Amino acid sequence: MTKVVQAIADRLVERLVPGATAHAVYCWEAGSQCVPGSCAGKPNYTHYRMNCSDSSWYWRYGHCGC
């Protein structure tokens, strides 16, 4: 039931402030990935995988090179 209430609250908040949520979601660095591609004269760059308390995850740019 709590997840349903959070989802409803998130939809309401999303209409007011796009990208926001009604409850706190905590994310932490869970690893990294070397990605081939030009980055400031280097042949690759580093992404960090971020895991979040709501079971979501995303890649965060780290730096040029790996």
PDB file of N, CA, C and O in Angstrom:
ATOM      1  N   MET A   1       0.823  -1.194   0.000  1.00  0.00           N
ATOM      2  CA  MET A   1       0.000   0.000   0.000  1.00  0.00           C
ATOM      3  C   MET A   1       0.870   1.262   0.000  1.00  0.00           C
ATOM      4  O   MET A   1       0.538   2.226  -0.657  1.00  0.00           O
ATOM      5  N   THR A   2       1.976   1.226   0.721  1.00  0.00           N
ATOM      6  CA  THR A   2       2.846   2.403   0.800  1.00  0.00           C
ATOM      7  C   THR A   2       3.389   2.776  -0.580  1.00  0.00           C
ATOM      8  O   THR A   2       3.442   3.950  -0.921  1.00  0.00           O
ATOM      9  N   LYS A   3       3.789   1.773  -1.387  1.00  0.00           N
ATOM     10  CA  LYS A   3       4.308   2.062  -2.722  1.00  0.00           C
ATOM     11  C   LYS A   3       3.242   2.693  -3.609  1.00  0.00           C
ATOM     12  O   LYS A   3       3.541   3.546  -4.421  1.00  0.00           O
ATOM     13  N   VAL A   4       1.993   2.286  -3.428  1.00  0.00           N
ATOM     14  CA  VAL A   4       0.905   2.863  -4.211  1.00  0.00           C
ATOM     15  C   VAL A   4       0.732   4.332  -3.844  1.00  0.00           C
ATOM     16  O   VAL A   4       0.605   5.199  -4.715  1.00  0.00           O
ATOM     17  N   VAL A   5       0.754   4.630  -2.547  1.00  0.00           N
ATOM     18  CA  VAL A   5       0.611   6.018  -2.091  1.00  0.00           C
ATOM     19  C   VAL A   5       1.783   6.858  -2.588  1.00  0.00           C
ATOM     20  O   VAL A   5       1.602   7.984  -3.050  1.00  0.00           O
ATOM     21  N   GLN A   6       3.005   6.302  -2.519  1.00  0.00           N
ATOM     22  CA  GLN A   6       4.183   7.024  -3.001  1.00  0.00           C
ATOM     23  C   GLN A   6       4.073   7.292  -4.505  1.00  0.00           C
ATOM     24  O   GLN A   6       4.418   8.373  -4.965  1.00  0.00           O
ATOM     25  N   ALA A   7       3.597   6.307  -5.252  1.00  0.00           N
ATOM     26  CA  ALA A   7       3.466   6.475  -6.699  1.00  0.00           C
ATOM     27  C   ALA A   7       2.459   7.575  -7.029  1.00  0.00           C
ATOM     28  O   ALA A   7       2.699   8.404  -7.911  1.00  0.00           O
ATOM     29  N   ILE A   8       1.359   7.596  -6.319  1.00  0.00           N
ATOM     30  CA  ILE A   8       0.348   8.644  -6.533  1.00  0.00           C
ATOM     31  C   ILE A   8       0.915  10.013  -6.179  1.00  0.00           C
ATOM     32  O   ILE A   8       0.770  10.978  -6.931  1.00  0.00           O
ATOM     33  N   ALA A   9       1.594  10.095  -5.049  1.00  0.00           N
ATOM     34  CA  ALA A   9       2.198  11.359  -4.623  1.00  0.00           C
ATOM     35  C   ALA A   9       3.258  11.809  -5.627  1.00  0.00           C
ATOM     36  O   ALA A   9       3.349  12.993  -5.963  1.00  0.00           O
ATOM     37  N   ASP A  10       4.047  10.867  -6.130  1.00  0.00           N
ATOM     38  CA  ASP A  10       5.074  11.203  -7.120  1.00  0.00           C
ATOM     39  C   ASP A  10       4.445  11.777  -8.385  1.00  0.00           C
ATOM     40  O   ASP A  10       4.962  12.725  -8.968  1.00  0.00           O
ATOM     41  N   ARG A  11       3.332  11.211  -8.827  1.00  0.00           N
ATOM     42  CA  ARG A  11       2.664  11.718 -10.031  1.00  0.00           C
ATOM     43  C   ARG A  11       2.164  13.139  -9.814  1.00  0.00           C
ATOM     44  O   ARG A  11       2.258  13.979 -10.703  1.00  0.00           O
ATOM     45  N   LEU A  12       1.638  13.406  -8.624  1.00  0.00           N
ATOM     46  CA  LEU A  12       1.167  14.754  -8.327  1.00  0.00           C
ATOM     47  C   LEU A  12       2.321  15.754  -8.294  1.00  0.00           C
ATOM     48  O   LEU A  12       2.228  16.844  -8.850  1.00  0.00           O
ATOM     49  N   VAL A  13       3.390  15.378  -7.638  1.00  0.00           N
ATOM     50  CA  VAL A  13       4.558  16.257  -7.552  1.00  0.00           C
ATOM     51  C   VAL A  13       5.177  16.446  -8.935  1.00  0.00           C
ATOM     52  O   VAL A  13       5.603  17.538  -9.286  1.00  0.00           O
ATOM     53  N   GLU A  14       5.205  15.384  -9.740  1.00  0.00           N
ATOM     54  CA  GLU A  14       5.776  15.458 -11.084  1.00  0.00           C
ATOM     55  C   GLU A  14       5.058  16.513 -11.923  1.00  0.00           C
ATOM     56  O   GLU A  14       5.675  17.215 -12.722  1.00  0.00           O
ATOM     57  N   ARG A  15       3.760  16.664 -11.723  1.00  0.00           N
ATOM     58  CA  ARG A  15       3.012  17.683 -12.465  1.00  0.00           C
ATOM     59  C   ARG A  15       3.409  19.088 -12.039  1.00  0.00           C
ATOM     60  O   ARG A  15       3.439  20.000 -12.847  1.00  0.00           O
ATOM     61  N   LEU A  16       3.744  19.246 -10.775  1.00  0.00           N
ATOM     62  CA  LEU A  16       4.124  20.557 -10.254  1.00  0.00           C
ATOM     63  C   LEU A  16       5.583  20.876 -10.542  1.00  0.00           C
ATOM     64  O   LEU A  16       5.933  21.991 -10.901  1.00  0.00           O
ATOM     65  N   VAL A  17       6.455  19.895 -10.313  1.00  0.00           N
ATOM     66  CA  VAL A  17       7.899  20.077 -10.498  1.00  0.00           C
ATOM     67  C   VAL A  17       8.434  18.869 -11.273  1.00  0.00           C
ATOM     68  O   VAL A  17       8.713  17.833 -10.673  1.00  0.00           O
ATOM     69  N   PRO A  18       8.556  18.982 -12.591  1.00  0.00           N
ATOM     70  CA  PRO A  18       9.052  17.846 -13.376  1.00  0.00           C
ATOM     71  C   PRO A  18      10.385  17.326 -12.859  1.00  0.00           C
ATOM     72  O   PRO A  18      11.288  18.096 -12.552  1.00  0.00           O
ATOM     73  N   GLY A  19      10.494  16.007 -12.714  1.00  0.00           N
ATOM     74  CA  GLY A  19      11.725  15.378 -12.239  1.00  0.00           C
ATOM     75  C   GLY A  19      11.791  15.204 -10.739  1.00  0.00           C
ATOM     76  O   GLY A  19      12.652  14.510 -10.228  1.00  0.00           O
ATOM     77  N   ALA A  20      10.882  15.791  -9.983  1.00  0.00           N
ATOM     78  CA  ALA A  20      10.897  15.673  -8.517  1.00  0.00           C
ATOM     79  C   ALA A  20      10.068  14.469  -8.077  1.00  0.00           C
ATOM     80  O   ALA A  20       9.264  13.944  -8.824  1.00  0.00           O
ATOM     81  N   THR A  21      10.279  14.039  -6.848  1.00  0.00           N
ATOM     82  CA  THR A  21       9.459  12.975  -6.260  1.00  0.00           C
ATOM     83  C   THR A  21       9.001  13.421  -4.887  1.00  0.00           C
ATOM     84  O   THR A  21       9.605  14.288  -4.269  1.00  0.00           O
ATOM     85  N   ALA A  22       7.930  12.799  -4.392  1.00  0.00           N
ATOM     86  CA  ALA A  22       7.369  13.183  -3.105  1.00  0.00           C
ATOM     87  C   ALA A  22       8.112  12.530  -1.947  1.00  0.00           C
ATOM     88  O   ALA A  22       7.969  12.942  -0.811  1.00  0.00           O
ATOM     89  N   HIS A  23       8.880  11.492  -2.209  1.00  0.00           N
ATOM     90  CA  HIS A  23       9.623  10.827  -1.135  1.00  0.00           C
ATOM     91  C   HIS A  23      11.111  10.836  -1.480  1.00  0.00           C
ATOM     92  O   HIS A  23      11.482  10.937  -2.647  1.00  0.00           O
ATOM     93  N   ALA A  24      11.918  10.747  -0.473  1.00  0.00           N
ATOM     94  CA  ALA A  24      13.366  10.801  -0.669  1.00  0.00           C
ATOM     95  C   ALA A  24      13.868   9.504  -1.295  1.00  0.00           C
ATOM     96  O   ALA A  24      13.502   8.423  -0.858  1.00  0.00           O
ATOM     97  N   VAL A  25      14.665   9.622  -2.322  1.00  0.00           N
ATOM     98  CA  VAL A  25      15.316   8.481  -2.953  1.00  0.00           C
ATOM     99  C   VAL A  25      16.811   8.683  -2.792  1.00  0.00           C
ATOM    100  O   VAL A  25      17.341   9.732  -3.152  1.00  0.00           O
ATOM    101  N   TYR A  26      17.478   7.690  -2.237  1.00  0.00           N
ATOM    102  CA  TYR A  26      18.913   7.779  -2.013  1.00  0.00           C
ATOM    103  C   TYR A  26      19.639   6.955  -3.059  1.00  0.00           C
ATOM    104  O   TYR A  26      19.251   5.828  -3.342  1.00  0.00           O
ATOM    105  N   CYS A  27      20.689   7.522  -3.655  1.00  0.00           N
ATOM    106  CA  CYS A  27      21.472   6.829  -4.668  1.00  0.00           C
ATOM    107  C   CYS A  27      22.930   6.762  -4.230  1.00  0.00           C
ATOM    108  O   CYS A  27      23.398   7.632  -3.512  1.00  0.00           O
ATOM    109  N   TRP A  28      23.623   5.709  -4.664  1.00  0.00           N
ATOM    110  CA  TRP A  28      25.019   5.529  -4.303  1.00  0.00           C
ATOM    111  C   TRP A  28      25.760   4.919  -5.480  1.00  0.00           C
ATOM    112  O   TRP A  28      25.176   4.281  -6.349  1.00  0.00           O
ATOM    113  N   GLU A  29      27.071   5.142  -5.508  1.00  0.00           N
ATOM    114  CA  GLU A  29      27.916   4.613  -6.569  1.00  0.00           C
ATOM    115  C   GLU A  29      28.090   3.114  -6.375  1.00  0.00           C
ATOM    116  O   GLU A  29      28.466   2.654  -5.297  1.00  0.00           O
ATOM    117  N   ALA A  30      27.802   2.329  -7.427  1.00  0.00           N
ATOM    118  CA  ALA A  30      27.842   0.877  -7.300  1.00  0.00           C
ATOM    119  C   ALA A  30      28.842   0.225  -8.251  1.00  0.00           C
ATOM    120  O   ALA A  30      28.938  -0.985  -8.285  1.00  0.00           O
ATOM    121  N   GLY A  31      29.558   1.003  -9.021  1.00  0.00           N
ATOM    122  CA  GLY A  31      30.523   0.441  -9.952  1.00  0.00           C
ATOM    123  C   GLY A  31      30.816   1.434 -11.060  1.00  0.00           C
ATOM    124  O   GLY A  31      30.300   2.537 -11.069  1.00  0.00           O
ATOM    125  N   SER A  32      31.657   1.016 -11.999  1.00  0.00           N
ATOM    126  CA  SER A  32      31.994   1.903 -13.102  1.00  0.00           C
ATOM    127  C   SER A  32      32.093   1.101 -14.385  1.00  0.00           C
ATOM    128  O   SER A  32      32.173  -0.125 -14.367  1.00  0.00           O
ATOM    129  N   GLN A  33      32.097   1.821 -15.508  1.00  0.00           N
ATOM    130  CA  GLN A  33      32.186   1.200 -16.821  1.00  0.00           C
ATOM    131  C   GLN A  33      33.054   2.072 -17.703  1.00  0.00           C
ATOM    132  O   GLN A  33      32.893   3.287 -17.739  1.00  0.00           O
ATOM    133  N   CYS A  34      33.979   1.445 -18.434  1.00  0.00           N
ATOM    134  CA  CYS A  34      34.808   2.165 -19.393  1.00  0.00           C
ATOM    135  C   CYS A  34      34.059   2.167 -20.727  1.00  0.00           C
ATOM    136  O   CYS A  34      33.670   1.118 -21.230  1.00  0.00           O
ATOM    137  N   VAL A  35      33.823   3.354 -21.271  1.00  0.00           N
ATOM    138  CA  VAL A  35      33.037   3.499 -22.498  1.00  0.00           C
ATOM    139  C   VAL A  35      33.931   4.028 -23.612  1.00  0.00           C
ATOM    140  O   VAL A  35      34.550   5.086 -23.462  1.00  0.00           O
ATOM    141  N   PRO A  36      34.014   3.299 -24.741  1.00  0.00           N
ATOM    142  CA  PRO A  36      34.805   3.806 -25.864  1.00  0.00           C
ATOM    143  C   PRO A  36      34.120   5.014 -26.502  1.00  0.00           C
ATOM    144  O   PRO A  36      32.905   5.029 -26.670  1.00  0.00           O
ATOM    145  N   GLY A  37      34.869   6.022 -26.771  1.00  0.00           N
ATOM    146  CA  GLY A  37      34.333   7.230 -27.402  1.00  0.00           C
ATOM    147  C   GLY A  37      35.244   8.400 -27.095  1.00  0.00           C
ATOM    148  O   GLY A  37      35.877   8.444 -26.049  1.00  0.00           O
ATOM    149  N   SER A  38      35.318   9.338 -28.000  1.00  0.00           N
ATOM    150  CA  SER A  38      36.201  10.485 -27.848  1.00  0.00           C
ATOM    151  C   SER A  38      35.782  11.350 -26.659  1.00  0.00           C
ATOM    152  O   SER A  38      34.606  11.652 -26.469  1.00  0.00           O
ATOM    153  N   CYS A  39      36.761  11.731 -25.853  1.00  0.00           N
ATOM    154  CA  CYS A  39      36.490  12.557 -24.676  1.00  0.00           C
ATOM    155  C   CYS A  39      37.710  13.436 -24.415  1.00  0.00           C
ATOM    156  O   CYS A  39      38.708  12.966 -23.873  1.00  0.00           O
ATOM    157  N   ALA A  40      37.649  14.699 -24.815  1.00  0.00           N
ATOM    158  CA  ALA A  40      38.731  15.664 -24.587  1.00  0.00           C
ATOM    159  C   ALA A  40      40.088  15.117 -25.023  1.00  0.00           C
ATOM    160  O   ALA A  40      41.062  15.171 -24.291  1.00  0.00           O
ATOM    161  N   GLY A  41      40.114  14.530 -26.216  1.00  0.00           N
ATOM    162  CA  GLY A  41      41.373  14.018 -26.756  1.00  0.00           C
ATOM    163  C   GLY A  41      41.737  12.629 -26.276  1.00  0.00           C
ATOM    164  O   GLY A  41      42.765  12.089 -26.677  1.00  0.00           O
ATOM    165  N   LYS A  42      40.947  12.023 -25.410  1.00  0.00           N
ATOM    166  CA  LYS A  42      41.209  10.659 -24.940  1.00  0.00           C
ATOM    167  C   LYS A  42      40.265   9.701 -25.669  1.00  0.00           C
ATOM    168  O   LYS A  42      39.167  10.086 -26.077  1.00  0.00           O
ATOM    169  N   PRO A  43      40.670   8.433 -25.823  1.00  0.00           N
ATOM    170  CA  PRO A  43      39.873   7.498 -26.614  1.00  0.00           C
ATOM    171  C   PRO A  43      38.669   6.898 -25.866  1.00  0.00           C
ATOM    172  O   PRO A  43      37.914   6.133 -26.446  1.00  0.00           O
ATOM    173  N   ASN A  44      38.509   7.201 -24.613  1.00  0.00           N
ATOM    174  CA  ASN A  44      37.407   6.614 -23.852  1.00  0.00           C
ATOM    175  C   ASN A  44      37.067   7.483 -22.646  1.00  0.00           C
ATOM    176  O   ASN A  44      37.739   8.473 -22.373  1.00  0.00           O
ATOM    177  N   TYR A  45      35.999   7.125 -21.931  1.00  0.00           N
ATOM    178  CA  TYR A  45      35.618   7.849 -20.723  1.00  0.00           C
ATOM    179  C   TYR A  45      34.975   6.890 -19.731  1.00  0.00           C
ATOM    180  O   TYR A  45      34.590   5.771 -20.079  1.00  0.00           O
ATOM    181  N   THR A  46      34.872   7.314 -18.493  1.00  0.00           N
ATOM    182  CA  THR A  46      34.344   6.468 -17.419  1.00  0.00           C
ATOM    183  C   THR A  46      32.949   6.921 -17.015  1.00  0.00           C
ATOM    184  O   THR A  46      32.703   8.112 -16.839  1.00  0.00           O
ATOM    185  N   HIS A  47      32.052   5.956 -16.903  1.00  0.00           N
ATOM    186  CA  HIS A  47      30.708   6.173 -16.347  1.00  0.00           C
ATOM    187  C   HIS A  47      30.632   5.448 -15.015  1.00  0.00           C
ATOM    188  O   HIS A  47      31.246   4.394 -14.854  1.00  0.00           O
ATOM    189  N   TYR A  48      29.899   5.992 -14.062  1.00  0.00           N
ATOM    190  CA  TYR A  48      29.675   5.318 -12.786  1.00  0.00           C
ATOM    191  C   TYR A  48      28.222   4.883 -12.701  1.00  0.00           C
ATOM    192  O   TYR A  48      27.326   5.666 -12.984  1.00  0.00           O
ATOM    193  N   ARG A  49      28.003   3.629 -12.332  1.00  0.00           N
ATOM    194  CA  ARG A  49      26.639   3.140 -12.151  1.00  0.00           C
ATOM    195  C   ARG A  49      26.153   3.572 -10.774  1.00  0.00           C
ATOM    196  O   ARG A  49      26.812   3.336  -9.765  1.00  0.00           O
ATOM    197  N   MET A  50      24.988   4.211 -10.742  1.00  0.00           N
ATOM    198  CA  MET A  50      24.387   4.677  -9.506  1.00  0.00           C
ATOM    199  C   MET A  50      23.133   3.840  -9.234  1.00  0.00           C
ATOM    200  O   MET A  50      22.243   3.779 -10.086  1.00  0.00           O
ATOM    201  N   ASN A  51      23.090   3.145  -8.098  1.00  0.00           N
ATOM    202  CA  ASN A  51      21.913   2.401  -7.676  1.00  0.00           C
ATOM    203  C   ASN A  51      21.124   3.265  -6.708  1.00  0.00           C
ATOM    204  O   ASN A  51      21.711   4.000  -5.916  1.00  0.00           O
ATOM    205  N   CYS A  52      19.800   3.160  -6.745  1.00  0.00           N
ATOM    206  CA  CYS A  52      18.955   3.999  -5.901  1.00  0.00           C
ATOM    207  C   CYS A  52      18.029   3.156  -5.027  1.00  0.00           C
ATOM    208  O   CYS A  52      17.722   2.011  -5.355  1.00  0.00           O
ATOM    209  N   SER A  53      17.604   3.745  -3.928  1.00  0.00           N
ATOM    210  CA  SER A  53      16.773   3.045  -2.951  1.00  0.00           C
ATOM    211  C   SER A  53      15.397   2.677  -3.491  1.00  0.00           C
ATOM    212  O   SER A  53      14.720   1.842  -2.908  1.00  0.00           O
ATOM    213  N   ASP A  54      14.970   3.271  -4.604  1.00  0.00           N
ATOM    214  CA  ASP A  54      13.674   2.907  -5.191  1.00  0.00           C
ATOM    215  C   ASP A  54      13.820   1.829  -6.265  1.00  0.00           C
ATOM    216  O   ASP A  54      12.945   1.635  -7.087  1.00  0.00           O
ATOM    217  N   SER A  55      14.955   1.115  -6.272  1.00  0.00           N
ATOM    218  CA  SER A  55      15.278   0.023  -7.198  1.00  0.00           C
ATOM    219  C   SER A  55      15.604   0.508  -8.611  1.00  0.00           C
ATOM    220  O   SER A  55      15.728  -0.300  -9.518  1.00  0.00           O
ATOM    221  N   SER A  56      15.739   1.802  -8.815  1.00  0.00           N
ATOM    222  CA  SER A  56      16.148   2.303 -10.119  1.00  0.00           C
ATOM    223  C   SER A  56      17.665   2.439 -10.141  1.00  0.00           C
ATOM    224  O   SER A  56      18.326   2.317  -9.112  1.00  0.00           O
ATOM    225  N   TRP A  57      18.213   2.694 -11.320  1.00  0.00           N
ATOM    226  CA  TRP A  57      19.647   2.931 -11.456  1.00  0.00           C
ATOM    227  C   TRP A  57      19.874   3.785 -12.697  1.00  0.00           C
ATOM    228  O   TRP A  57      19.016   3.914 -13.549  1.00  0.00           O
ATOM    229  N   TYR A  58      21.049   4.396 -12.770  1.00  0.00           N
ATOM    230  CA  TYR A  58      21.414   5.201 -13.934  1.00  0.00           C
ATOM    231  C   TYR A  58      22.930   5.293 -14.009  1.00  0.00           C
ATOM    232  O   TYR A  58      23.634   4.983 -13.055  1.00  0.00           O
ATOM    233  N   TRP A  59      23.430   5.691 -15.176  1.00  0.00           N
ATOM    234  CA  TRP A  59      24.862   5.912 -15.356  1.00  0.00           C
ATOM    235  C   TRP A  59      25.158   7.394 -15.169  1.00  0.00           C
ATOM    236  O   TRP A  59      24.475   8.241 -15.728  1.00  0.00           O
ATOM    237  N   ARG A  60      26.173   7.709 -14.375  1.00  0.00           N
ATOM    238  CA  ARG A  60      26.622   9.093 -14.152  1.00  0.00           C
ATOM    239  C   ARG A  60      27.996   9.231 -14.808  1.00  0.00           C
ATOM    240  O   ARG A  60      28.867   8.395 -14.642  1.00  0.00           O
ATOM    241  N   TYR A  61      28.185  10.323 -15.553  1.00  0.00           N
ATOM    242  CA  TYR A  61      29.476  10.569 -16.180  1.00  0.00           C
ATOM    243  C   TYR A  61      30.545  10.706 -15.113  1.00  0.00           C
ATOM    244  O   TYR A  61      30.319  11.352 -14.082  1.00  0.00           O
ATOM    245  N   GLY A  62      31.690  10.100 -15.321  1.00  0.00           N
ATOM    246  CA  GLY A  62      32.772  10.167 -14.365  1.00  0.00           C
ATOM    247  C   GLY A  62      33.864  11.132 -14.794  1.00  0.00           C
ATOM    248  O   GLY A  62      33.980  12.222 -14.286  1.00  0.00           O
ATOM    249  N   HIS A  63      34.652  10.741 -15.796  1.00  0.00           N
ATOM    250  CA  HIS A  63      35.751  11.570 -16.256  1.00  0.00           C
ATOM    251  C   HIS A  63      36.283  11.016 -17.571  1.00  0.00           C
ATOM    252  O   HIS A  63      35.988   9.877 -17.931  1.00  0.00           O
ATOM    253  N   CYS A  64      37.082  11.799 -18.254  1.00  0.00           N
ATOM    254  CA  CYS A  64      37.703  11.338 -19.489  1.00  0.00           C
ATOM    255  C   CYS A  64      38.811  10.344 -19.150  1.00  0.00           C
ATOM    256  O   CYS A  64      39.559  10.544 -18.199  1.00  0.00           O
ATOM    257  N   GLY A  65      38.860   9.280 -19.904  1.00  0.00           N
ATOM    258  CA  GLY A  65      39.867   8.242 -19.695  1.00  0.00           C
ATOM    259  C   GLY A  65      39.402   7.164 -18.740  1.00  0.00           C
ATOM    260  O   GLY A  65      38.508   7.361 -17.951  1.00  0.00           O
ATOM    261  N   CYS A  66      39.992   5.985 -18.864  1.00  0.00           N
ATOM    262  CA  CYS A  66      39.750   4.883 -17.913  1.00  0.00           C
ATOM    263  C   CYS A  66      40.876   3.884 -17.989  1.00  0.00           C
ATOM    264  O   CYS A  66      41.778   4.036 -18.765  1.00  0.00           O
TER     265      CYS A  66
END
